[in-house]
PDB file of C-alpha atoms in Angstrom:
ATOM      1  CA  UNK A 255     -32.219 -70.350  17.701  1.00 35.00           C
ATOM      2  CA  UNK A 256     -29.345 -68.076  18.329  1.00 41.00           C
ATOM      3  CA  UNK A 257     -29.651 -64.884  16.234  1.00 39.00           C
ATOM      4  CA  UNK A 258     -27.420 -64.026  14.010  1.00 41.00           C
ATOM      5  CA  UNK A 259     -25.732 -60.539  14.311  1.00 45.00           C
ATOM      6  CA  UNK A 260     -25.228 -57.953  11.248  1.00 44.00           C
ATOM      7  CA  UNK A 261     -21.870 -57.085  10.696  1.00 50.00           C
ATOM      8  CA  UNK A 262     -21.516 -53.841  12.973  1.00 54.00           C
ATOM      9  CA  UNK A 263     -19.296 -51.013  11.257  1.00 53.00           C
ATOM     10  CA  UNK A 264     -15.625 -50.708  11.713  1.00 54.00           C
ATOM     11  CA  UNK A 265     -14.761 -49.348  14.583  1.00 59.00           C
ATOM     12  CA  UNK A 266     -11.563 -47.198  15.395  1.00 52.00           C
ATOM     13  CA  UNK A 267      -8.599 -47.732  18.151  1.00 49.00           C
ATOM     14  CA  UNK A 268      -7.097 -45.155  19.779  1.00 46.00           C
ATOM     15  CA  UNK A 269      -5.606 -43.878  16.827  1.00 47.00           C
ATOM     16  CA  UNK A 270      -7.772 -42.211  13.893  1.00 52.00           C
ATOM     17  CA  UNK A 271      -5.745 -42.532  11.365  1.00 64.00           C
ATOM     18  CA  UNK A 272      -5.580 -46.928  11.948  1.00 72.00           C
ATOM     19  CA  UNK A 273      -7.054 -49.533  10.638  1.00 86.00           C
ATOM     20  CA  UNK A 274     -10.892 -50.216  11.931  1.00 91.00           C
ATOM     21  CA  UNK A 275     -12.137 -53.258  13.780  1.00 95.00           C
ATOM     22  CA  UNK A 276     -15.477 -54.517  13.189  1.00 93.00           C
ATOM     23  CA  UNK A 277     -17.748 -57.658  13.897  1.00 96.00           C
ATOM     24  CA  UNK A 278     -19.092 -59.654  11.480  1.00 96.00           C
ATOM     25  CA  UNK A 279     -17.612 -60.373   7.974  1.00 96.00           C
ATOM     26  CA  UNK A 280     -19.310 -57.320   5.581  1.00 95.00           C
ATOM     27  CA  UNK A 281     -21.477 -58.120   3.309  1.00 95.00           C
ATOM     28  CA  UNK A 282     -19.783 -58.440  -0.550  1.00 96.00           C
ATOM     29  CA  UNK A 283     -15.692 -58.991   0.972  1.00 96.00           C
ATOM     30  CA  UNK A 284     -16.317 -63.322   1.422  1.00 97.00           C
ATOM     31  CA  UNK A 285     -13.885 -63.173  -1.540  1.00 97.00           C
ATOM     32  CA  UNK A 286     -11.354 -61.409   0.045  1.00 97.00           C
ATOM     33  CA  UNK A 287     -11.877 -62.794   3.392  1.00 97.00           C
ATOM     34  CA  UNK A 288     -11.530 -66.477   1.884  1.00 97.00           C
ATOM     35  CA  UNK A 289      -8.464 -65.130  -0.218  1.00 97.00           C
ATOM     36  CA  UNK A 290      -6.765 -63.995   3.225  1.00 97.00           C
ATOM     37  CA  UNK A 291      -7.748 -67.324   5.248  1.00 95.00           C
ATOM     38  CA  UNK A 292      -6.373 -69.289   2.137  1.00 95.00           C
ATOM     39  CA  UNK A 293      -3.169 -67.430   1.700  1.00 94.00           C
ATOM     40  CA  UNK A 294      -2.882 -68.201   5.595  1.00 91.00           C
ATOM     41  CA  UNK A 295      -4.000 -71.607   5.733  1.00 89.00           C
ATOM     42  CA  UNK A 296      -4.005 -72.926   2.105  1.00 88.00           C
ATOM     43  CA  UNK A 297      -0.981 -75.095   3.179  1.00 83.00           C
ATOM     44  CA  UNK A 298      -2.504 -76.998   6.213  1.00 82.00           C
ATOM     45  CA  UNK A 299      -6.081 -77.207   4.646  1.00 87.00           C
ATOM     46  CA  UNK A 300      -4.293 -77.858   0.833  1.00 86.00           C
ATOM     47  CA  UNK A 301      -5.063 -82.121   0.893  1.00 86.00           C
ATOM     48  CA  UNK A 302      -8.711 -81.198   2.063  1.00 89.00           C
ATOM     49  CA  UNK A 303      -9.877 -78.878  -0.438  1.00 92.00           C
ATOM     50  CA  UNK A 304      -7.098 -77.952  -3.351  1.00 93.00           C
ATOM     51  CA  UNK A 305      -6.712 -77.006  -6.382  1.00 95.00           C
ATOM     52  CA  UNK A 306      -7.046 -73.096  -4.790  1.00 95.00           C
ATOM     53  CA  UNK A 307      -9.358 -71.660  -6.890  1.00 96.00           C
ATOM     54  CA  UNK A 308     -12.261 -74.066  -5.849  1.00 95.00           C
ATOM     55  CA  UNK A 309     -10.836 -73.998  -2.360  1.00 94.00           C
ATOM     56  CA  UNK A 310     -11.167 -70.115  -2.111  1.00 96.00           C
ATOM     57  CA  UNK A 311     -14.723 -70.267  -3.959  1.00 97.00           C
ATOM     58  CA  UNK A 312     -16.430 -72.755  -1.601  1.00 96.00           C
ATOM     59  CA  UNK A 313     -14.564 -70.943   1.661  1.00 96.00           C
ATOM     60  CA  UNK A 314     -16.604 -67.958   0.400  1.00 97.00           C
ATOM     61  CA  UNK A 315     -20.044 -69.291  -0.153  1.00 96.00           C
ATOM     62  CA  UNK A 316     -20.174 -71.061   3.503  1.00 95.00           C
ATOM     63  CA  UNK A 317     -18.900 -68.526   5.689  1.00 95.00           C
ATOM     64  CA  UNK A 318     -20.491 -67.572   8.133  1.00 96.00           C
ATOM     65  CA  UNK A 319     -20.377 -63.675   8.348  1.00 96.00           C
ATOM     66  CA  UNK A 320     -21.040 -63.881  12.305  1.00 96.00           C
ATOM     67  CA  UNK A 321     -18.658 -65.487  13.501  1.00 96.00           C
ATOM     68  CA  UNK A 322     -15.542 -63.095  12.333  1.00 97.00           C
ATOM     69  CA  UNK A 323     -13.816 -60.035  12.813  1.00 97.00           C
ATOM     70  CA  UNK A 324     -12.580 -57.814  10.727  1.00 97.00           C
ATOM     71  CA  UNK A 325      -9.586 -55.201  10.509  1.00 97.00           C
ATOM     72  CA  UNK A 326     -10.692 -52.466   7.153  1.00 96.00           C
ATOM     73  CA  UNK A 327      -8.247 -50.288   5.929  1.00 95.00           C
ATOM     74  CA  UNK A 328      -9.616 -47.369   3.410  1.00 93.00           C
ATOM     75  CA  UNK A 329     -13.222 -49.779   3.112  1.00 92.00           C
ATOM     76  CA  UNK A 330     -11.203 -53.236   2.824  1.00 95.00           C
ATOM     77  CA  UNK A 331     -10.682 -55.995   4.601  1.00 97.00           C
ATOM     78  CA  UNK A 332      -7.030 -55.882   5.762  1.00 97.00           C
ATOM     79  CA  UNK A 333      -6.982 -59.068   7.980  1.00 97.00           C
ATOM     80  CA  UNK A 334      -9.881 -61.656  10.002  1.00 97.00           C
ATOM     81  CA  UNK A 335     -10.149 -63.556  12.629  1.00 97.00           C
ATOM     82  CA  UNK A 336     -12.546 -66.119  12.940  1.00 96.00           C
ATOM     83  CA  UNK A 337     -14.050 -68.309  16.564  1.00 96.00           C
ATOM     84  CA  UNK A 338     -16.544 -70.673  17.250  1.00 92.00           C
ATOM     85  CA  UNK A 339     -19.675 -70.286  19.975  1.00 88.00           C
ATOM     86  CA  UNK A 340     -22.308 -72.580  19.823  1.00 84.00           C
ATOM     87  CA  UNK A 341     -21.414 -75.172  16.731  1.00 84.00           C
ATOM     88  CA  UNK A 342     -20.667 -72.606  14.351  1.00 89.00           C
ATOM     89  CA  UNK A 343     -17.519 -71.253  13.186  1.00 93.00           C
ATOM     90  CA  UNK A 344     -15.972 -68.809  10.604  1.00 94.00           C
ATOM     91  CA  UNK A 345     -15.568 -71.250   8.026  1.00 91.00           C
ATOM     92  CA  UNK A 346     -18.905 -73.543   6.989  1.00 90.00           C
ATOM     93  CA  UNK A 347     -19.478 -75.976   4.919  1.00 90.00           C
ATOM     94  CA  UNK A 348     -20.727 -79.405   6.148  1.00 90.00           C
ATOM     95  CA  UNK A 349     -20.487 -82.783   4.619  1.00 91.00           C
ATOM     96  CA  UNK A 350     -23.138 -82.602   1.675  1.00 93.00           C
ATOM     97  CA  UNK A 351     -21.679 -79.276   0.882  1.00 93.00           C
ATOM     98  CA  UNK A 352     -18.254 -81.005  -0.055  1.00 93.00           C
ATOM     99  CA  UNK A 353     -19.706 -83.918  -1.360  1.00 93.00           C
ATOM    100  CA  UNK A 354     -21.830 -81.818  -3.594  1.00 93.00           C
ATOM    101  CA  UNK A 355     -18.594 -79.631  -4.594  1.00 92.00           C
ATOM    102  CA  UNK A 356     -16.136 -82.277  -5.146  1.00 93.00           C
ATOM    103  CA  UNK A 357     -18.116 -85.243  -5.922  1.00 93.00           C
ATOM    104  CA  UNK A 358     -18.774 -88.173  -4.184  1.00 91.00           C
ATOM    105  CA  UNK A 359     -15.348 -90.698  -4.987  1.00 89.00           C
ATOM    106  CA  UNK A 360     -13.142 -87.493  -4.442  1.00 89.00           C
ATOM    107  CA  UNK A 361     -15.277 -85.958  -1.287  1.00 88.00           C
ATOM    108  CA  UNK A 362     -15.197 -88.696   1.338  1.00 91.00           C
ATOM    109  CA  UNK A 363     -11.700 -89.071   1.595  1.00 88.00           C
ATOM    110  CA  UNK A 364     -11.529 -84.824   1.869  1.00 89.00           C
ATOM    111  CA  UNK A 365     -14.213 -85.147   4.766  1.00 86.00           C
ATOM    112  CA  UNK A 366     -12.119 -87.811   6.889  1.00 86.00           C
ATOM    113  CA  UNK A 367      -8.890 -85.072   7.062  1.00 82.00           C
ATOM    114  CA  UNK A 368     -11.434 -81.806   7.630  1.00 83.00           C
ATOM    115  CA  UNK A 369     -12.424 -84.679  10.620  1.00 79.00           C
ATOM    116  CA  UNK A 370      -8.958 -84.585  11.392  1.00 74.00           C
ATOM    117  CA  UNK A 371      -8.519 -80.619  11.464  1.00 76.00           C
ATOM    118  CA  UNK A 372     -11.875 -80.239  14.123  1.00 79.00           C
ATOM    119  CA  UNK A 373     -12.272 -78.646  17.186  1.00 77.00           C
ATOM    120  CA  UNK A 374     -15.205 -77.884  18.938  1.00 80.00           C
ATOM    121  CA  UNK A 375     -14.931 -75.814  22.293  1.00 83.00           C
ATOM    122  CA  UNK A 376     -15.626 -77.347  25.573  1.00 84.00           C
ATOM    123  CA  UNK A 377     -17.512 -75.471  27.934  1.00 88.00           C
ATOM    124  CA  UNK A 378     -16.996 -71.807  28.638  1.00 92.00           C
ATOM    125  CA  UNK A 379     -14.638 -71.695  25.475  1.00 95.00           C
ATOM    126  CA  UNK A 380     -14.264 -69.695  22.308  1.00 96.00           C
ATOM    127  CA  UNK A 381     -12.113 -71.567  19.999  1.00 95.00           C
ATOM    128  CA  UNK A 382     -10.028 -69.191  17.186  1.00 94.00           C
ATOM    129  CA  UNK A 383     -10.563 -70.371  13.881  1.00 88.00           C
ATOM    130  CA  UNK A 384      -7.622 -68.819  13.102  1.00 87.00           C
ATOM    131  CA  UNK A 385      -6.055 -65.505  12.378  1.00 94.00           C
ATOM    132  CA  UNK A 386      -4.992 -63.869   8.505  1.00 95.00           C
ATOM    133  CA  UNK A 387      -3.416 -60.467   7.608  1.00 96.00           C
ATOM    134  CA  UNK A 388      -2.876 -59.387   4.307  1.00 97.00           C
ATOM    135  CA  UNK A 389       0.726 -59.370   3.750  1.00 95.00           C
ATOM    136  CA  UNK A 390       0.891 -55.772   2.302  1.00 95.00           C
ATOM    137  CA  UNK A 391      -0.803 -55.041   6.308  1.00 95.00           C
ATOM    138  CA  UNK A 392       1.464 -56.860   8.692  1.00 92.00           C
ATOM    139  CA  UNK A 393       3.589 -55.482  11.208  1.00 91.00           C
ATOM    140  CA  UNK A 394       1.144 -52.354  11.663  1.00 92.00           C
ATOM    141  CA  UNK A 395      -0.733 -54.391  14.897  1.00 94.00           C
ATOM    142  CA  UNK A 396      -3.729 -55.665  12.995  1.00 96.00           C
ATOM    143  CA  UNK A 397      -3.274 -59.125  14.247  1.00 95.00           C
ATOM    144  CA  UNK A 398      -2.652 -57.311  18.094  1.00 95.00           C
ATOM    145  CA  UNK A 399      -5.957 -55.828  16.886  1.00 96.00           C
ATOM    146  CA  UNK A 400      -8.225 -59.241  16.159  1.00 97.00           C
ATOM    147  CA  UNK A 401      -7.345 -60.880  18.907  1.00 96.00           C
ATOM    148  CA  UNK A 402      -8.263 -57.883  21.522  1.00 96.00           C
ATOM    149  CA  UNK A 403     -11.748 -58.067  19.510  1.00 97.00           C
ATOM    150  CA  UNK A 404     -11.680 -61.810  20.213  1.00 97.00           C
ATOM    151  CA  UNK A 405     -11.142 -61.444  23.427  1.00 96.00           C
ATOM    152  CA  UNK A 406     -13.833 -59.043  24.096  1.00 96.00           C
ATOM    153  CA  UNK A 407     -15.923 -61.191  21.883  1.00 96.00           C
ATOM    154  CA  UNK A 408     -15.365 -63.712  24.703  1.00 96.00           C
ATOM    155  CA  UNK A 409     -15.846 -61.757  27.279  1.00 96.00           C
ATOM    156  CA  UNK A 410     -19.520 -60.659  26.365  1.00 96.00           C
ATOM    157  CA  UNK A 411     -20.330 -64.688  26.099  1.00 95.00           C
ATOM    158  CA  UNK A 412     -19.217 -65.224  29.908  1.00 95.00           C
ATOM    159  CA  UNK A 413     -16.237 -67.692  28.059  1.00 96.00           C
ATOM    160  CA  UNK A 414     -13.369 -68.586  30.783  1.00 96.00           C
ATOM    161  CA  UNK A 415     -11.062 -68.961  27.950  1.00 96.00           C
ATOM    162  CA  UNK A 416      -9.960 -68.697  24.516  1.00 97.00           C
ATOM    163  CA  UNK A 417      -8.142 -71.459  23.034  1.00 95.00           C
ATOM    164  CA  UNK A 418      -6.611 -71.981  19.660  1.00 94.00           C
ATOM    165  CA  UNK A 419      -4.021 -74.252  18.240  1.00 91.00           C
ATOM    166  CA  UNK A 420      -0.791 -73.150  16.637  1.00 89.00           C
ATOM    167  CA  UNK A 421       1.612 -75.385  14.133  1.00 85.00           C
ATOM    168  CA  UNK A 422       5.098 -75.768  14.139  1.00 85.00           C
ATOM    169  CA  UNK A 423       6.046 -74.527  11.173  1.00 81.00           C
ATOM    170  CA  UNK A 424       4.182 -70.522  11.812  1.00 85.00           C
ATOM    171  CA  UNK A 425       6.841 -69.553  14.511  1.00 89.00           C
ATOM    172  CA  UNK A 426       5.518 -65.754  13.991  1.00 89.00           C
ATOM    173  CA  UNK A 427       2.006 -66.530  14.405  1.00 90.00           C
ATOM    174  CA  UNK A 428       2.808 -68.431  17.672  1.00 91.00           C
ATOM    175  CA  UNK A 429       5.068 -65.431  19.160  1.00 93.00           C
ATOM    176  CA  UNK A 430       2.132 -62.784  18.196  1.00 93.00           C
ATOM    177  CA  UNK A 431      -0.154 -64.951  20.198  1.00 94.00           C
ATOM    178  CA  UNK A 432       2.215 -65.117  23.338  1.00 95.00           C
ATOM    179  CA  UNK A 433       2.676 -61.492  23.532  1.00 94.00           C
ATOM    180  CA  UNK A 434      -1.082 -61.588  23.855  1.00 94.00           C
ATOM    181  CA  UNK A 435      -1.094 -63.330  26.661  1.00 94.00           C
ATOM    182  CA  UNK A 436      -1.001 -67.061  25.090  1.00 96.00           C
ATOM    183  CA  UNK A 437       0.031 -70.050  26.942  1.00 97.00           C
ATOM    184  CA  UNK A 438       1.355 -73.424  25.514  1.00 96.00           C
ATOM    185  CA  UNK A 439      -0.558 -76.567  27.657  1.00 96.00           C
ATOM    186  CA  UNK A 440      -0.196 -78.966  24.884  1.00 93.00           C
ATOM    187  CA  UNK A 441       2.520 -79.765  22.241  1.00 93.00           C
ATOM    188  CA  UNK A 442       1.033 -83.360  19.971  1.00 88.00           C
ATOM    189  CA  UNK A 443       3.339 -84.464  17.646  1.00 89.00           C
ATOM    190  CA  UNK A 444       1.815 -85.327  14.301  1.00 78.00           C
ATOM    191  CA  UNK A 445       4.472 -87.042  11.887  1.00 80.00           C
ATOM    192  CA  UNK A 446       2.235 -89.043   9.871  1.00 73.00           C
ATOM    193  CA  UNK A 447       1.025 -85.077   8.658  1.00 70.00           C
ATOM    194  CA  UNK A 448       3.922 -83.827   7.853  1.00 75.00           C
ATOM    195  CA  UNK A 449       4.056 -84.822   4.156  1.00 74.00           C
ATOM    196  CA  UNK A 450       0.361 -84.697   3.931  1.00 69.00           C
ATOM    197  CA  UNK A 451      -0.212 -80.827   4.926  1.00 70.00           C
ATOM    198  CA  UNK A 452       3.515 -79.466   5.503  1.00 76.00           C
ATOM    199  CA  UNK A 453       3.793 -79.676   9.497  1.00 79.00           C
ATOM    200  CA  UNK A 454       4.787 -82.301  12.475  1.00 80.00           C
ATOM    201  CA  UNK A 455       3.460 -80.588  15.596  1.00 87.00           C
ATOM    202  CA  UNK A 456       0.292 -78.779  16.689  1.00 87.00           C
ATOM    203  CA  UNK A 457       0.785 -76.293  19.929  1.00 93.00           C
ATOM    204  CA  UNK A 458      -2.662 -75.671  22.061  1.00 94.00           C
ATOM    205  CA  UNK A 459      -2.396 -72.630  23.250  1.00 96.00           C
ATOM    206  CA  UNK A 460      -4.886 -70.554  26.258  1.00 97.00           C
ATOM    207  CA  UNK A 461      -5.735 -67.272  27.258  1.00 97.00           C
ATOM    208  CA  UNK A 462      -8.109 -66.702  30.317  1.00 96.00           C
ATOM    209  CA  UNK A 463     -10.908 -64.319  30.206  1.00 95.00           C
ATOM    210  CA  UNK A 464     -11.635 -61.281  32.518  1.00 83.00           C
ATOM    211  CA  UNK A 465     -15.093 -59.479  31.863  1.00 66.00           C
ATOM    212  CA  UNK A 466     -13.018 -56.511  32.108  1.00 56.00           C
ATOM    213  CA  UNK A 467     -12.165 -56.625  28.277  1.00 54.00           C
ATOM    214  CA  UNK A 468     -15.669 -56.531  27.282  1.00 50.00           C
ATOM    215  CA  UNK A 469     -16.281 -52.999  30.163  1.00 47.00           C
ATOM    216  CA  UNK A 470     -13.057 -51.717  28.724  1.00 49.00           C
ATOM    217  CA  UNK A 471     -14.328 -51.935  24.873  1.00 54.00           C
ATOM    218  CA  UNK A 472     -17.476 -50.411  25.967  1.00 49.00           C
ATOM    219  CA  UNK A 473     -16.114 -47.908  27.727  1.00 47.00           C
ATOM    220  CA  UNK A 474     -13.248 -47.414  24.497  1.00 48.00           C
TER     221      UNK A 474
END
């Protein structure tokens, strides 16, 4: 069984006076880190698990705290990212969980579009779960932040790549992630969502991995 690591604490960039980066969600923030992903994603994951206030609640209690990071600003979470390695991802939760929280008539038809919404890596892949900054927090290079962290993240598991997928209607998210070195392979066209969760078009999106982020963070 893969162990699971304890959040490490926040580490700090070049500059002191920044936010910190840290692995691992920390112990007692699942509500804010669930209230971030939400805010970010409560519009493509809305059908699946609305009304908010349960969505946010069960995002809490089945994440899984290793497989984040974590930007803290004066001892709070200020944005996450979350990946997949090995079958588990950021956000948990598996079939008997929803059933269990939303009932049976009202849970299978939520499980068919989280179906919908999967990816699992292929080979030598870290997947993004996806990527949330508190709004009072952006434009200060916390999302620049995550996805270095990612990428060393990568690095230390010997991944060739990181992939994630980007929709149409988060134009900003998809130029952060190309001045990070992003790449477009894939545009699919998804029409029959557009009413359904608010967008027509995912973008997959790569970024090769050099073991040279992981010497460079060790070396930071």
């Amino acid at each position: 069984m893969e162990p699971v690591d304890a959040p490490k604490k926040a580490r700090r960039p070049e500059n002191a006076d920044g936010p910190g980066v840290c692995r691992g969600v920390p112990k007692g923030s699942e509500s804010r880190v669930a209230a971030l992903y939400w805010e970010a994603f409560g519009r493509k994951l809305g059908a699946a698990l609305n009304p908010p206030d349960k969505a946010r609640a069960f995002l809490a209690a089945h994440l899984h705290h290793d497989r984040g990071v974590v930007a803290v600003v004066d001892g709070e979470v200020a944005g996450v990212a979350g990946y997949q390695l090995n079958e588990r991802g950021l956000m948990g939760g598996g079939a008997g969980d929803i059933l269990s929280t939303y009932g049976t008539l009202r849970g299978l038809p939520r499980l068919t579009l989280l179906v919908l919404m999967e990816r699992r890596p292929a080979e030598g892949e870290l997947v993004m779960d996806g990527i949330a900054v508190a709004p009072e927090h952006r434009g200060k290079g916390i999302g620049g932040l995550l996805l270095r962290e990612i990428a060393a993240v990568a690095a230390e598991h010997y991944c060739r790549r990181i992939r994630l997928d980007v929709i149409d209607v988060n134009p900003r998210a998809r130029a952060l992630y190309e001045r990070h070195d992003f790449v477009a392979v894939h545009t699919e066209k998804t029409p029959y969502l557009r009413n359904l969760m608010g967008f027509g078009a995912v973008t997959t999106m790569h970024r090769p991995v050099t073991q040279a982020v992981s010497t460079n963070r060790r070396e930071a």
